[in-house]
CSV table of C-alpha atoms in Angstrom, one decimal:
chain,number,residue,atom,x,y,z
Q,4,MET,CA,18.6,9.8,28.2
Q,5,SER,CA,21.5,8.5,26.2
Q,6,PRO,CA,21.1,5.6,23.8
Q,7,ILE,CA,22.0,2.1,24.9
Q,8,ARG,CA,25.3,0.8,23.6
Q,9,ASP,CA,26.0,-2.9,23.0
Q,10,THR,CA,29.3,-2.7,25.0
Q,11,THR,CA,28.5,-4.6,28.2
Q,12,ALA,CA,30.9,-7.2,29.4
Q,13,ALA,CA,28.3,-9.9,28.9
Q,14,ALA,CA,27.6,-8.9,25.3
Q,15,ALA,CA,31.3,-8.8,24.5
Q,16,ALA,CA,31.8,-12.2,26.1
Q,17,HIS,CA,29.1,-13.7,23.9
Q,18,ALA,CA,29.9,-11.8,20.7
Q,19,THR,CA,31.8,-14.7,19.2
Q,20,ALA,CA,29.1,-17.2,20.2
Q,21,ARG,CA,26.1,-15.4,18.6
Q,22,VAL,CA,23.7,-17.3,16.4
Q,23,ALA,CA,21.6,-15.0,14.4
Q,24,VAL,CA,19.7,-14.7,11.1
Q,25,SER,CA,21.7,-12.9,8.5
Q,26,ARG,CA,19.3,-13.5,5.6
Q,27,LEU,CA,15.6,-14.0,5.5
Q,28,THR,CA,13.8,-15.2,2.3
Q,29,LEU,CA,10.1,-15.6,2.0
Q,30,SER,CA,7.9,-17.0,-0.8
Q,31,ASN,CA,4.1,-16.7,-0.7
Q,32,VAL,CA,4.0,-16.2,3.0
Q,33,ARG,CA,0.9,-14.2,4.1
Q,34,SER,CA,1.2,-10.7,2.5
Q,35,TYR,CA,4.6,-11.4,1.0
Q,36,ALA,CA,4.8,-12.8,-2.5
Q,37,ALA,CA,8.6,-12.7,-2.3
Q,38,LEU,CA,11.0,-11.1,0.1
Q,39,ARG,CA,14.7,-11.2,0.7
Q,40,VAL,CA,16.4,-9.1,3.4
Q,41,ASP,CA,19.9,-9.2,4.7
Q,42,VAL,CA,20.5,-8.1,8.3
Q,43,ASP,CA,23.3,-8.3,10.9
Q,44,HIS,CA,23.4,-9.7,14.4
Q,45,ARG,CA,21.9,-6.6,16.1
Q,46,PRO,CA,18.2,-6.5,17.2
Q,47,VAL,CA,15.9,-5.8,14.3
Q,48,VAL,CA,13.2,-3.1,14.8
Q,49,LEU,CA,10.2,-3.3,12.3
Q,50,THR,CA,7.9,-0.3,12.3
Q,51,GLY,CA,4.9,0.6,10.1
Q,52,HIS,CA,1.2,1.1,10.2
Q,53,ASN,CA,-1.3,-1.5,11.4
Q,54,GLY,CA,-1.7,-4.2,8.7
Q,55,ALA,CA,1.7,-3.4,7.0
Q,56,GLY,CA,2.9,-7.0,7.5
Q,57,LYS,CA,5.1,-6.7,10.6
Q,58,THR,CA,3.6,-9.6,12.5
Q,59,ASN,CA,3.7,-11.7,9.3
Q,60,LEU,CA,7.4,-11.4,9.3
Q,61,LEU,CA,7.6,-12.6,12.9
Q,62,GLU,CA,5.3,-15.5,12.2
Q,63,ALA,CA,7.5,-16.5,9.3
Q,64,LEU,CA,10.5,-16.6,11.6
Q,65,SER,CA,8.5,-18.6,14.2
Q,66,PHE,CA,8.3,-21.5,11.8
Q,67,LEU,CA,12.0,-22.1,12.5
Q,68,ALA,CA,10.6,-23.7,15.7
Q,69,PRO,CA,8.4,-26.9,15.8
Q,70,GLY,CA,4.7,-26.4,15.7
Q,71,ARG,CA,2.3,-24.0,13.9
Q,72,GLY,CA,4.0,-20.7,14.5
Q,73,LEU,CA,3.1,-17.9,16.7
Q,74,ARG,CA,-0.4,-17.6,15.4
Q,75,GLY,CA,-1.1,-21.3,15.9
Q,76,VAL,CA,-3.0,-21.6,12.6
Q,77,ARG,CA,-3.3,-24.5,10.2
Q,78,LEU,CA,-0.4,-24.5,7.8
Q,79,ALA,CA,-2.6,-24.3,4.8
Q,80,GLN,CA,-3.7,-20.8,6.0
Q,81,VAL,CA,-0.2,-19.4,5.9
Q,82,GLY,CA,0.2,-19.3,2.1
Q,83,ARG,CA,-0.4,-15.9,0.4
Q,84,GLN,CA,-3.9,-15.7,-1.0
Q,85,GLN,CA,-4.5,-14.0,-4.4
Q,86,PRO,CA,-6.3,-10.7,-4.3
Q,87,PRO,CA,-9.8,-10.6,-5.9
Q,88,ARG,CA,-10.0,-10.1,-9.6
Q,89,ALA,CA,-11.5,-7.0,-11.1
Q,90,GLY,CA,-15.2,-7.1,-11.0
Q,91,ASN,CA,-15.2,-10.0,-8.5
Q,92,PRO,CA,-14.5,-8.6,-5.0
Q,93,VAL,CA,-15.5,-11.7,-3.2
Q,94,ILE,CA,-12.8,-13.8,-1.5
Q,95,SER,CA,-13.6,-17.2,-0.2
Q,96,VAL,CA,-13.6,-17.5,3.6
Q,97,VAL,CA,-12.0,-20.9,3.1
Q,98,PRO,CA,-8.4,-20.3,1.8
Q,99,THR,CA,-7.0,-22.5,-0.9
Q,100,THR,CA,-3.8,-24.3,-0.1
Q,101,VAL,CA,-0.9,-22.3,-1.4
Q,102,PRO,CA,2.7,-23.6,-1.2
Q,103,TRP,CA,4.9,-21.4,0.8
Q,104,ALA,CA,8.4,-21.3,2.1
Q,105,VAL,CA,10.6,-19.6,4.7
Q,106,ALA,CA,14.4,-19.8,4.4
Q,107,VAL,CA,17.2,-18.3,6.5
Q,108,THR,CA,20.9,-18.1,6.6
Q,109,LEU,CA,22.2,-18.4,10.2
Q,110,THR,CA,25.6,-17.1,11.2
Q,111,THR,CA,27.1,-19.3,13.8
Q,112,PRO,CA,30.5,-19.7,15.4
Q,113,ASP,CA,31.1,-22.8,13.2
Q,114,GLY,CA,30.1,-21.0,10.0
Q,115,PRO,CA,26.8,-20.3,8.1
Q,116,ILE,CA,23.9,-22.7,8.2
Q,117,GLU,CA,21.1,-22.7,5.6
Q,118,MET,CA,17.7,-23.7,6.9
Q,119,GLY,CA,14.3,-23.7,5.2
Q,120,THR,CA,10.8,-24.9,5.8
Q,121,GLY,CA,7.4,-24.6,4.2
Q,122,LEU,CA,4.4,-26.3,2.8
Q,123,ALA,CA,5.0,-28.1,-0.5
Q,124,ALA,CA,2.5,-28.3,-3.3
Q,125,GLY,CA,0.0,-31.1,-2.7
Q,126,THR,CA,0.4,-31.2,1.0
Q,127,THR,CA,-1.8,-29.6,3.7
Q,128,GLU,CA,-0.4,-30.0,7.2
Q,129,ARG,CA,3.1,-31.5,7.0
Q,130,ARG,CA,6.0,-29.1,6.7
Q,131,THR,CA,9.1,-29.9,4.7
Q,132,VAL,CA,12.5,-29.0,6.3
Q,133,HIS,CA,15.9,-28.6,4.7
Q,134,ILE,CA,19.2,-27.9,6.4
Q,135,ASN,CA,22.2,-27.1,4.2
Q,136,GLY,CA,20.4,-28.3,1.2
Q,137,GLN,CA,19.5,-31.7,2.7
Q,138,PRO,CA,16.1,-33.0,3.8
Q,139,ALA,CA,15.7,-33.1,7.6
Q,140,LYS,CA,13.3,-35.0,9.7
Q,141,GLY,CA,10.9,-32.5,11.2
Q,142,ALA,CA,11.3,-29.0,12.6
Q,143,ALA,CA,13.0,-30.3,15.7
Q,144,ALA,CA,16.1,-30.5,13.5
Q,145,MET,CA,16.1,-26.7,13.1
Q,146,ALA,CA,15.5,-26.3,16.8
Q,147,ARG,CA,18.8,-28.0,17.5
Q,148,HIS,CA,20.6,-25.2,15.8
Q,149,MET,CA,18.7,-22.3,17.3
Q,150,GLY,CA,15.9,-21.8,19.8
Q,151,VAL,CA,13.0,-19.4,19.1
Q,152,LEU,CA,10.9,-17.6,21.7
Q,153,TRP,CA,8.1,-15.2,21.1
Q,154,LEU,CA,5.7,-12.9,22.8
Q,155,THR,CA,2.6,-11.5,21.2
Q,156,PRO,CA,-0.4,-9.4,22.3
Q,157,ALA,CA,-2.6,-12.5,22.1
Q,158,MET,CA,-0.5,-14.0,24.9
Q,159,ASP,CA,-1.6,-11.1,27.3
Q,160,ARG,CA,-4.6,-13.3,28.3
Q,161,LEU,CA,-2.3,-16.3,29.1
Q,162,PHE,CA,-2.9,-16.2,32.9
Q,163,VAL,CA,-6.7,-15.8,32.7
Q,164,ASP,CA,-7.4,-18.3,29.8
Q,165,GLY,CA,-7.7,-22.0,30.3
Q,166,PRO,CA,-4.9,-24.3,31.2
Q,167,GLY,CA,-4.4,-25.5,27.6
Q,168,SER,CA,-2.9,-22.1,26.7
Q,169,ARG,CA,-0.4,-22.3,29.6
Q,170,ARG,CA,0.6,-25.8,28.7
Q,171,LYS,CA,1.4,-24.8,25.2
Q,172,PHE,CA,3.3,-21.8,26.4
Q,173,LEU,CA,5.4,-24.0,28.8
Q,174,ASP,CA,5.9,-26.6,26.1
Q,175,ARG,CA,7.3,-24.0,23.8
Q,176,LEU,CA,9.8,-22.9,26.5
Q,177,VAL,CA,10.8,-26.5,27.0
Q,178,THR,CA,11.2,-27.2,23.3
Q,179,SER,CA,13.5,-24.1,22.9
Q,180,PHE,CA,15.6,-25.7,25.7
Q,181,ASP,CA,15.3,-29.3,24.6
Q,182,ALA,CA,14.5,-30.0,20.9
Q,183,ASP,CA,13.5,-33.6,21.7
Q,184,HIS,CA,10.5,-32.4,23.7
Q,185,ALA,CA,8.5,-31.9,20.5
Q,186,GLY,CA,8.9,-35.6,19.7
Q,187,ARG,CA,7.8,-36.7,23.2
Q,188,MET,CA,4.6,-34.5,22.8
Q,189,ALA,CA,3.9,-35.9,19.4
Q,190,ALA,CA,4.3,-39.5,20.5
Q,191,TYR,CA,2.1,-39.0,23.6
Q,192,ASP,CA,-0.6,-37.1,21.6
Q,193,HIS,CA,-0.7,-39.7,18.9
Q,194,ALA,CA,-1.2,-42.6,21.4
Q,195,TYR,CA,-3.7,-40.5,23.4
Q,196,ARG,CA,-5.9,-39.8,20.3
Q,197,GLN,CA,-5.8,-43.4,19.2
Q,198,ARG,CA,-6.9,-44.6,22.6
Q,199,LEU,CA,-9.6,-42.0,22.8
Q,200,ARG,CA,-11.0,-43.1,19.5
Q,201,LEU,CA,-11.0,-46.7,20.5
Q,202,MET,CA,-12.9,-45.8,23.7
Q,203,LYS,CA,-15.5,-43.8,21.8
Q,204,ASP,CA,-16.0,-46.6,19.3
Q,205,GLY,CA,-16.1,-49.3,21.8
Q,206,GLY,CA,-13.4,-51.3,19.9
Q,207,GLY,CA,-10.0,-52.6,20.6
Q,208,ASP,CA,-8.9,-55.5,22.7
Q,209,ALA,CA,-7.0,-55.4,26.0
Q,210,PRO,CA,-3.4,-55.9,24.5
Q,211,TRP,CA,-4.1,-53.0,22.1
Q,212,PHE,CA,-5.2,-50.7,24.9
Q,213,ALA,CA,-2.2,-51.9,27.0
Q,214,ALA,CA,0.2,-51.0,24.2
Q,215,LEU,CA,-1.2,-47.5,23.8
Q,216,GLU,CA,-1.3,-46.9,27.5
Q,217,ASP,CA,2.3,-48.1,27.9
Q,218,THR,CA,3.3,-45.5,25.2
Q,219,MET,CA,1.3,-42.8,27.0
Q,220,ALA,CA,3.0,-43.7,30.3
Q,221,ARG,CA,6.5,-43.7,28.9
Q,222,HIS,CA,6.3,-40.5,26.8
Q,223,GLY,CA,3.9,-38.8,29.2
Q,224,ILE,CA,6.1,-39.1,32.2
Q,225,ALA,CA,9.1,-38.1,30.1
Q,226,LEU,CA,7.5,-34.9,28.9
Q,227,ALA,CA,6.1,-34.1,32.3
Q,228,ALA,CA,9.7,-34.6,33.8
Q,229,ALA,CA,11.1,-32.2,31.1
Q,230,ARG,CA,8.5,-29.6,32.1
Q,231,HIS,CA,9.5,-30.0,35.8
Q,232,ASP,CA,13.1,-29.6,35.0
Q,233,VAL,CA,12.6,-26.3,33.1
Q,234,VAL,CA,10.2,-25.0,35.7
Q,235,ALA,CA,12.8,-25.7,38.4
Q,236,ARG,CA,15.5,-24.0,36.4
Q,237,LEU,CA,13.3,-21.0,35.7
Q,238,ASN,CA,12.5,-20.6,39.4
Q,239,ARG,CA,16.2,-20.6,40.3
Q,240,ASP,CA,17.0,-18.0,37.7
Q,241,LEU,CA,14.0,-15.8,38.5
Q,242,SER,CA,14.9,-15.9,42.3
Q,243,ALA,CA,18.4,-14.7,41.6
Q,244,VAL,CA,17.6,-11.7,39.3
Q,245,SER,CA,16.4,-8.3,40.4
Q,246,GLY,CA,15.3,-5.4,38.3
Q,247,PRO,CA,12.2,-3.6,37.1
Q,248,PHE,CA,10.5,-6.8,36.0
Q,249,PRO,CA,8.8,-8.7,38.8
Q,250,ALA,CA,9.9,-12.2,39.4
Q,251,ALA,CA,7.5,-15.1,39.0
Q,252,THR,CA,7.2,-18.2,41.0
Q,253,LEU,CA,6.1,-21.1,38.8
Q,254,ALA,CA,4.5,-24.4,39.8
Q,255,LEU,CA,3.1,-27.4,37.9
Q,256,VAL,CA,-0.3,-28.4,39.1
Q,257,GLY,CA,-1.7,-31.9,38.3
Q,258,THR,CA,-1.9,-35.5,39.4
Q,259,VAL,CA,1.1,-36.5,37.3
Q,260,ASP,CA,3.1,-33.6,38.6
Q,261,GLY,CA,2.3,-34.6,42.2
Q,262,TRP,CA,3.6,-38.1,41.4
Q,263,LEU,CA,6.8,-36.8,40.0
Q,264,SER,CA,7.3,-34.7,43.2
Q,265,ASP,CA,6.8,-37.7,45.4
Q,266,MET,CA,8.2,-40.7,43.6
Q,267,PRO,CA,10.8,-41.8,41.0
Q,268,ALA,CA,9.9,-41.4,37.3
Q,269,VAL,CA,9.7,-45.2,36.9
Q,270,ASP,CA,7.1,-45.4,39.7
Q,271,ALA,CA,5.2,-42.5,38.2
Q,272,GLU,CA,5.0,-44.4,34.9
Q,273,ASP,CA,3.4,-47.4,36.7
Q,274,ALA,CA,1.0,-45.0,38.4
Q,275,LEU,CA,-0.1,-43.5,35.1
Q,276,ARG,CA,-0.6,-47.0,33.6
Q,277,ARG,CA,-2.8,-47.9,36.5
Q,278,SER,CA,-4.8,-44.7,36.2
Q,279,LEU,CA,-5.4,-45.2,32.5
Q,280,TRP,CA,-6.5,-48.8,33.1
Q,281,ASP,CA,-8.9,-47.6,35.9
Q,282,GLU,CA,-10.3,-45.1,33.5
Q,283,ARG,CA,-11.2,-47.9,31.1
Q,284,ARG,CA,-13.0,-49.7,33.9
Q,285,GLY,CA,-15.0,-46.5,34.8
Q,286,VAL,CA,-13.3,-45.6,38.0
Q,287,MET,CA,-14.2,-42.0,39.0
Q,288,GLY,CA,-11.3,-39.6,38.9
Q,289,ALA,CA,-9.0,-41.9,36.9
Q,290,GLY,CA,-7.4,-41.0,33.6
Q,291,ALA,CA,-4.6,-38.8,34.7
Q,292,GLY,CA,-2.0,-37.5,32.3
Q,293,PRO,CA,0.2,-34.5,31.4
Q,294,HIS,CA,-2.5,-33.3,29.1
Q,295,ARG,CA,-4.4,-32.3,32.3
Q,296,SER,CA,-1.6,-30.3,33.9
Q,297,ASP,CA,-1.6,-26.6,34.5
Q,298,LEU,CA,1.1,-24.0,35.0
Q,299,GLY,CA,0.6,-22.0,38.1
Q,300,VAL,CA,2.2,-18.5,38.2
Q,301,ALA,CA,2.4,-16.2,41.1
Q,302,MET,CA,4.0,-12.8,41.5
Q,303,SER,CA,7.1,-12.7,43.6
Q,304,ALA,CA,7.9,-9.1,44.7
Q,305,PRO,CA,8.5,-8.8,48.4
Q,306,GLY,CA,7.2,-5.5,49.7
Q,307,HIS,CA,4.8,-5.1,46.8
Q,308,ALA,CA,1.1,-5.2,47.4
Q,309,SER,CA,0.8,-8.0,44.8
Q,310,HIS,CA,3.5,-10.2,46.3
Q,311,GLY,CA,2.4,-13.9,46.3
Q,312,GLN,CA,-0.7,-13.1,44.3
Q,313,PRO,CA,-1.7,-15.5,41.5
Q,314,ALA,CA,-0.9,-13.9,38.1
Q,315,ALA,CA,-4.5,-14.1,37.1
Q,316,LEU,CA,-5.4,-11.6,39.8
Q,317,CYS,CA,-2.6,-9.2,39.0
Q,318,SER,CA,-3.2,-6.1,36.8
Q,319,THR,CA,-2.8,-6.3,33.1
Q,320,GLY,CA,0.5,-4.4,33.3
Q,321,GLU,CA,1.8,-6.7,36.0
Q,322,GLN,CA,0.8,-9.8,33.9
Q,323,LYS,CA,2.7,-8.4,30.9
Q,324,ALA,CA,5.8,-7.7,33.0
Q,325,LEU,CA,5.6,-11.3,34.4
Q,326,LEU,CA,5.5,-12.7,30.9
Q,327,ILE,CA,8.5,-10.7,29.9
Q,328,SER,CA,10.3,-11.8,33.0
Q,329,ILE,CA,9.7,-15.5,32.3
Q,330,LEU,CA,10.7,-15.1,28.7
Q,331,LEU,CA,14.0,-13.4,29.6
Q,332,ALA,CA,14.7,-16.0,32.2
Q,333,GLN,CA,14.2,-18.8,29.6
Q,334,ALA,CA,16.5,-16.9,27.2
Q,335,ARG,CA,19.2,-16.7,29.9
Q,336,LEU,CA,18.9,-20.5,30.6
Q,337,GLN,CA,19.2,-21.3,26.9
Q,338,ARG,CA,22.3,-19.1,26.5
Q,339,ALA,CA,23.9,-20.8,29.5
Q,340,ARG,CA,23.1,-24.3,28.1
Q,341,ARG,CA,23.8,-23.8,24.4
Q,342,GLY,CA,26.3,-21.0,24.6
Q,343,HIS,CA,24.2,-18.6,22.6
Q,344,ALA,CA,20.8,-16.8,23.1
Q,345,PRO,CA,17.7,-17.8,21.2
Q,346,LEU,CA,16.0,-15.7,18.5
Q,347,LEU,CA,13.5,-13.5,20.2
Q,348,LEU,CA,10.3,-12.4,18.4
Q,349,LEU,CA,8.6,-9.6,20.3
Q,350,ASP,CA,5.4,-8.3,18.7
Q,351,GLU,CA,4.2,-4.9,19.9
Q,352,VAL,CA,6.1,-5.5,23.2
Q,353,ALA,CA,7.2,-1.9,23.8
Q,354,ALA,CA,3.8,-0.2,23.4
Q,355,HIS,CA,2.5,-1.1,26.9
Q,356,LEU,CA,5.7,-0.7,28.9
Q,357,ASP,CA,6.7,2.5,30.7
Q,358,GLU,CA,10.0,4.1,29.8
Q,359,ASN,CA,12.0,2.4,32.5
Q,360,ARG,CA,10.8,-1.1,31.6
Q,361,ARG,CA,11.3,-0.5,27.9
Q,362,ARG,CA,14.9,0.6,28.5
Q,363,ALA,CA,15.4,-2.4,30.8
Q,364,LEU,CA,14.1,-4.8,28.2
Q,365,PHE,CA,16.4,-3.4,25.5
Q,366,GLU,CA,19.4,-3.5,27.9
Q,367,GLU,CA,18.6,-7.2,28.7
Q,368,VAL,CA,18.3,-8.1,25.0
Q,369,LEU,CA,21.7,-6.6,24.3
Q,370,ARG,CA,23.2,-8.1,27.5
Q,371,LEU,CA,22.0,-11.5,26.3
Q,372,GLY,CA,23.6,-11.0,22.9
Q,373,ALA,CA,20.2,-12.0,21.4
Q,374,GLN,CA,19.0,-11.0,18.0
Q,375,ALA,CA,15.5,-9.8,18.8
Q,376,TRP,CA,13.0,-9.0,16.0
Q,377,MET,CA,10.6,-6.4,17.5
Q,378,THR,CA,7.6,-4.7,16.0
Q,379,GLY,CA,5.7,-1.4,16.7
Q,380,THR,CA,3.8,1.4,15.0
Q,381,ASP,CA,6.0,4.1,16.5
Q,382,ALA,CA,9.7,4.0,15.9
Q,383,ALA,CA,10.2,6.6,18.7
Q,384,LEU,CA,9.5,3.8,21.3
Q,385,PHE,CA,12.8,2.1,20.3
Q,386,ARG,CA,15.0,5.2,20.2
Q,387,ASP,CA,16.9,4.0,23.3
Q,388,PHE,CA,18.5,1.4,21.1
Q,389,GLY,CA,20.3,4.1,19.2
Q,390,GLU,CA,22.8,2.4,16.8
Q,391,SER,CA,22.7,-0.8,18.8
Q,392,ALA,CA,19.7,-2.0,16.6
Q,393,GLN,CA,18.8,-1.9,12.9
Q,394,PHE,CA,15.6,-0.1,12.0
Q,395,TYR,CA,13.3,-1.1,9.1
Q,396,THR,CA,10.0,0.4,7.8
Q,397,VAL,CA,7.5,-2.2,6.6
Q,398,GLU,CA,5.2,-1.2,3.8
Q,399,ASN,CA,3.5,-2.9,0.9
Q,400,GLY,CA,5.3,-6.2,1.3
Q,401,ALA,CA,8.7,-4.6,1.4
Q,402,LEU,CA,11.3,-3.5,4.0
Q,403,LYS,CA,13.1,-0.3,3.8
Q,404,LEU,CA,16.2,0.4,6.0
Q,405,ARG,CA,15.7,3.6,8.0
């Protein structure tokens, strides 16, 4: 089978609109004391043995998006820990806070952009962000220049885990499409936690509660509406695309989601305020909110035995294919909205795909004009890329061009 070439009409049409990492610099990130690598716009394939540091590189890039990165850990855990000294092999199970930094140069149609983020000395859970040498307010500022989507082996259980994992997954998709979504979530979560603390302590007066509940209603319905918008867009895209990856049918499940389907957003805000007030009065079943929503996913493959089946009941291979299908749909939506594809971080994605689906994935990455950073232990799994990708071996905290 001949290698894939990046010569499709779609790739050519988007060549001038590409946004890609051209330089990655790390300082004290996981296993990397220091690293600088220059790449071009093509997909980047990272291979090496288990534990070589491939996923650490993807995690570093994932900090270009709001949140705690693809591992979801506390920021203080990301800094590189010192190896044990001779004669003292014990390493504390509680890592010390080590300042760390990730910086990239982006190539864009309007010229290069320098972005950086990390944990400064003396801080524990608040990242600093700089764009073109100037301080920026939060990671959402970086998301306005480039979206970041990722798929990791840990996400293989997404459809069988609890609804919290699926909400986080959906919110990452929404944030890559709409950078302001992170702010809505932060505002809602802050008010939610303050109100919960007051209820547990038995403190606070009615105006105080009313103010927090108003904040929850306004931001909660706004973030729920943003989720609905992206789910509707994904469903339209997925229903219009055919190929080796099965389509998914998505649905939001929850009281707030039912309100948004039946009434205007302003009425849904009032309904949420009433529900929160009823919860304070001890009314059973009250206390709705977008923090209780779930993302329902079903397989859509007419003629297939699993057509219409909930994703949780599909085989592990089908679940993986559904995840890839959703991720690619979101990448297409972002390209259509922003004019360029997001950065794709695909950890060990090729290992569990058959040859036809691997090739189809690579073809779609090239068709999107996306810079995908992909990891694997076996470089042969990526041979279909041919010269359309750049290949690096990861070993001992360094990258070597193959």
